């Protein structure tokens, strides 16, 4: 089955966009696709333990529940190290399934190809 990469640049300043990105990622991971979320810009804050909380809208699943489902389905995160440094989050503990890595590790993970989404 094809791999899936969801690139997310937005953090809690646009919780609805974060929710949509996670819904796509959860759908891919739960369907058995190897799935990677590449977190950049403000989205790197979501990879800091305890930050990604809340619900974007009435009737939406909570961000925490989506993240739990994603990791339970073997989804992983690649967190931009340049962005982490720029946000002064270098010493912050990351969530389960998250590692720091940039574009080279992302391309290595993609290998022969992947379906991609960008939010």
PDB file of C-alpha atoms in Angstrom:
ATOM      1  CA  UNK A   1       0.000   0.000   0.000  1.00  0.00           C
ATOM      2  CA  UNK A   2       1.274   3.503  -0.827  1.00  0.00           C
ATOM      3  CA  UNK A   3       2.781   5.638   1.868  1.00  0.00           C
ATOM      4  CA  UNK A   4       1.115   8.892   2.916  1.00  0.00           C
ATOM      5  CA  UNK A   5       2.741  12.151   3.969  1.00  0.00           C
ATOM      6  CA  UNK A   6       0.743  14.972   5.535  1.00  0.00           C
ATOM      7  CA  UNK A   7       2.672  18.241   5.720  1.00  0.00           C
ATOM      8  CA  UNK A   8       1.300  20.617   8.343  1.00  0.00           C
ATOM      9  CA  UNK A   9       2.502  24.200   8.865  1.00  0.00           C
ATOM     10  CA  UNK A  10      -0.331  25.434  11.066  1.00  0.00           C
ATOM     11  CA  UNK A  11      -0.649  25.106  14.827  1.00  0.00           C
ATOM     12  CA  UNK A  12      -3.424  25.877  17.273  1.00  0.00           C
ATOM     13  CA  UNK A  13      -3.914  29.337  15.743  1.00  0.00           C
ATOM     14  CA  UNK A  14      -6.079  27.460  13.193  1.00  0.00           C
ATOM     15  CA  UNK A  15      -7.419  24.453  15.079  1.00  0.00           C
ATOM     16  CA  UNK A  16      -9.850  23.578  12.285  1.00  0.00           C
ATOM     17  CA  UNK A  17      -7.014  23.191   9.772  1.00  0.00           C
ATOM     18  CA  UNK A  18      -5.090  21.077  12.304  1.00  0.00           C
ATOM     19  CA  UNK A  19      -8.186  18.906  12.785  1.00  0.00           C
ATOM     20  CA  UNK A  20      -8.599  18.375   9.034  1.00  0.00           C
ATOM     21  CA  UNK A  21      -4.920  17.469   8.639  1.00  0.00           C
ATOM     22  CA  UNK A  22      -5.199  14.956  11.474  1.00  0.00           C
ATOM     23  CA  UNK A  23      -8.415  13.481  10.082  1.00  0.00           C
ATOM     24  CA  UNK A  24      -6.605  12.844   6.789  1.00  0.00           C
ATOM     25  CA  UNK A  25      -3.561  11.403   8.560  1.00  0.00           C
ATOM     26  CA  UNK A  26      -5.663   9.205  10.856  1.00  0.00           C
ATOM     27  CA  UNK A  27      -7.637   7.933   7.872  1.00  0.00           C
ATOM     28  CA  UNK A  28      -4.447   6.964   6.070  1.00  0.00           C
ATOM     29  CA  UNK A  29      -2.834   5.344   9.110  1.00  0.00           C
ATOM     30  CA  UNK A  30      -5.964   3.474  10.163  1.00  0.00           C
ATOM     31  CA  UNK A  31      -6.374   2.127   6.637  1.00  0.00           C
ATOM     32  CA  UNK A  32      -2.950   0.518   6.965  1.00  0.00           C
ATOM     33  CA  UNK A  33      -0.858   3.007   5.014  1.00  0.00           C
ATOM     34  CA  UNK A  34       2.541   3.865   6.459  1.00  0.00           C
ATOM     35  CA  UNK A  35       1.895   7.512   7.371  1.00  0.00           C
ATOM     36  CA  UNK A  36       4.201  10.394   8.255  1.00  0.00           C
ATOM     37  CA  UNK A  37       3.203  13.885   9.388  1.00  0.00           C
ATOM     38  CA  UNK A  38       5.872  16.467   8.569  1.00  0.00           C
ATOM     39  CA  UNK A  39       5.434  19.307  11.081  1.00  0.00           C
ATOM     40  CA  UNK A  40       6.925  22.716  10.228  1.00  0.00           C
ATOM     41  CA  UNK A  41       6.466  26.372  11.189  1.00  0.00           C
ATOM     42  CA  UNK A  42       3.858  26.732  13.984  1.00  0.00           C
ATOM     43  CA  UNK A  43       2.900  23.047  13.703  1.00  0.00           C
ATOM     44  CA  UNK A  44       6.116  22.048  15.504  1.00  0.00           C
ATOM     45  CA  UNK A  45       4.476  23.223  18.725  1.00  0.00           C
ATOM     46  CA  UNK A  46       1.963  20.358  18.347  1.00  0.00           C
ATOM     47  CA  UNK A  47       4.831  17.910  18.834  1.00  0.00           C
ATOM     48  CA  UNK A  48       5.684  19.340  22.265  1.00  0.00           C
ATOM     49  CA  UNK A  49       4.192  17.194  25.003  1.00  0.00           C
ATOM     50  CA  UNK A  50       1.046  18.790  26.510  1.00  0.00           C
ATOM     51  CA  UNK A  51       0.519  21.514  23.891  1.00  0.00           C
ATOM     52  CA  UNK A  52      -1.967  19.991  21.433  1.00  0.00           C
ATOM     53  CA  UNK A  53      -5.204  20.255  23.346  1.00  0.00           C
ATOM     54  CA  UNK A  54      -8.729  21.329  22.587  1.00  0.00           C
ATOM     55  CA  UNK A  55     -11.508  20.880  20.082  1.00  0.00           C
ATOM     56  CA  UNK A  56     -11.742  22.963  16.927  1.00  0.00           C
ATOM     57  CA  UNK A  57     -15.500  23.078  16.561  1.00  0.00           C
ATOM     58  CA  UNK A  58     -18.758  21.728  17.910  1.00  0.00           C
ATOM     59  CA  UNK A  59     -19.034  18.118  16.786  1.00  0.00           C
ATOM     60  CA  UNK A  60     -15.349  17.843  15.895  1.00  0.00           C
ATOM     61  CA  UNK A  61     -13.201  15.224  17.594  1.00  0.00           C
ATOM     62  CA  UNK A  62     -10.661  16.621  20.020  1.00  0.00           C
ATOM     63  CA  UNK A  63      -7.134  17.124  18.760  1.00  0.00           C
ATOM     64  CA  UNK A  64      -5.877  14.881  21.584  1.00  0.00           C
ATOM     65  CA  UNK A  65      -8.142  12.018  20.509  1.00  0.00           C
ATOM     66  CA  UNK A  66      -7.020  12.323  16.892  1.00  0.00           C
ATOM     67  CA  UNK A  67      -3.379  12.305  17.942  1.00  0.00           C
ATOM     68  CA  UNK A  68      -3.958   9.219  20.103  1.00  0.00           C
ATOM     69  CA  UNK A  69      -5.658   7.400  17.221  1.00  0.00           C
ATOM     70  CA  UNK A  70      -2.840   8.399  14.867  1.00  0.00           C
ATOM     71  CA  UNK A  71      -0.083   6.996  17.068  1.00  0.00           C
ATOM     72  CA  UNK A  72      -2.159   3.886  17.864  1.00  0.00           C
ATOM     73  CA  UNK A  73      -2.340   3.260  14.089  1.00  0.00           C
ATOM     74  CA  UNK A  74       1.492   3.494  13.879  1.00  0.00           C
ATOM     75  CA  UNK A  75       1.554   7.013  12.443  1.00  0.00           C
ATOM     76  CA  UNK A  76       4.787   8.922  12.991  1.00  0.00           C
ATOM     77  CA  UNK A  77       5.869  12.558  13.083  1.00  0.00           C
ATOM     78  CA  UNK A  78       8.926  14.217  11.605  1.00  0.00           C
ATOM     79  CA  UNK A  79       9.462  17.590  13.298  1.00  0.00           C
ATOM     80  CA  UNK A  80      11.485  20.278  11.523  1.00  0.00           C
ATOM     81  CA  UNK A  81      14.593  20.892  13.647  1.00  0.00           C
ATOM     82  CA  UNK A  82      15.176  24.376  12.197  1.00  0.00           C
ATOM     83  CA  UNK A  83      11.639  25.364  13.198  1.00  0.00           C
ATOM     84  CA  UNK A  84      12.072  23.848  16.670  1.00  0.00           C
ATOM     85  CA  UNK A  85      15.213  25.925  17.170  1.00  0.00           C
ATOM     86  CA  UNK A  86      13.580  29.071  15.771  1.00  0.00           C
ATOM     87  CA  UNK A  87      10.701  28.695  18.246  1.00  0.00           C
ATOM     88  CA  UNK A  88      13.174  28.059  21.092  1.00  0.00           C
ATOM     89  CA  UNK A  89      11.670  24.636  21.791  1.00  0.00           C
ATOM     90  CA  UNK A  90      14.960  22.743  21.629  1.00  0.00           C
ATOM     91  CA  UNK A  91      14.757  21.401  25.191  1.00  0.00           C
ATOM     92  CA  UNK A  92      11.036  20.603  25.097  1.00  0.00           C
ATOM     93  CA  UNK A  93      10.033  16.923  25.345  1.00  0.00           C
ATOM     94  CA  UNK A  94       8.361  15.605  22.184  1.00  0.00           C
ATOM     95  CA  UNK A  95       5.212  13.485  21.990  1.00  0.00           C
ATOM     96  CA  UNK A  96       5.273   9.761  21.296  1.00  0.00           C
ATOM     97  CA  UNK A  97       6.077   8.943  17.688  1.00  0.00           C
ATOM     98  CA  UNK A  98       7.875  12.252  17.042  1.00  0.00           C
ATOM     99  CA  UNK A  99      11.488  12.701  16.009  1.00  0.00           C
ATOM    100  CA  UNK A 100      13.340  15.739  14.770  1.00  0.00           C
ATOM    101  CA  UNK A 101      14.221  15.645  11.117  1.00  0.00           C
ATOM    102  CA  UNK A 102      14.152  17.808   8.044  1.00  0.00           C
ATOM    103  CA  UNK A 103      13.578  17.405   4.354  1.00  0.00           C
ATOM    104  CA  UNK A 104      16.338  14.860   3.704  1.00  0.00           C
ATOM    105  CA  UNK A 105      14.930  12.318   6.199  1.00  0.00           C
ATOM    106  CA  UNK A 106      11.451  13.027   4.822  1.00  0.00           C
ATOM    107  CA  UNK A 107      12.575  12.210   1.265  1.00  0.00           C
ATOM    108  CA  UNK A 108      14.388   9.121   2.512  1.00  0.00           C
ATOM    109  CA  UNK A 109      11.175   7.961   4.207  1.00  0.00           C
ATOM    110  CA  UNK A 110       9.146   8.634   1.041  1.00  0.00           C
ATOM    111  CA  UNK A 111      11.516   6.465  -0.980  1.00  0.00           C
ATOM    112  CA  UNK A 112       9.837   5.401  -4.218  1.00  0.00           C
ATOM    113  CA  UNK A 113       6.799   7.581  -3.620  1.00  0.00           C
ATOM    114  CA  UNK A 114       3.913   8.610  -1.431  1.00  0.00           C
ATOM    115  CA  UNK A 115       0.537  10.283  -1.600  1.00  0.00           C
ATOM    116  CA  UNK A 116       0.956  13.771  -0.149  1.00  0.00           C
ATOM    117  CA  UNK A 117      -1.300  16.343   1.469  1.00  0.00           C
ATOM    118  CA  UNK A 118      -0.324  19.811   2.624  1.00  0.00           C
ATOM    119  CA  UNK A 119      -2.088  21.982   5.206  1.00  0.00           C
TER     120      UNK A 119
END
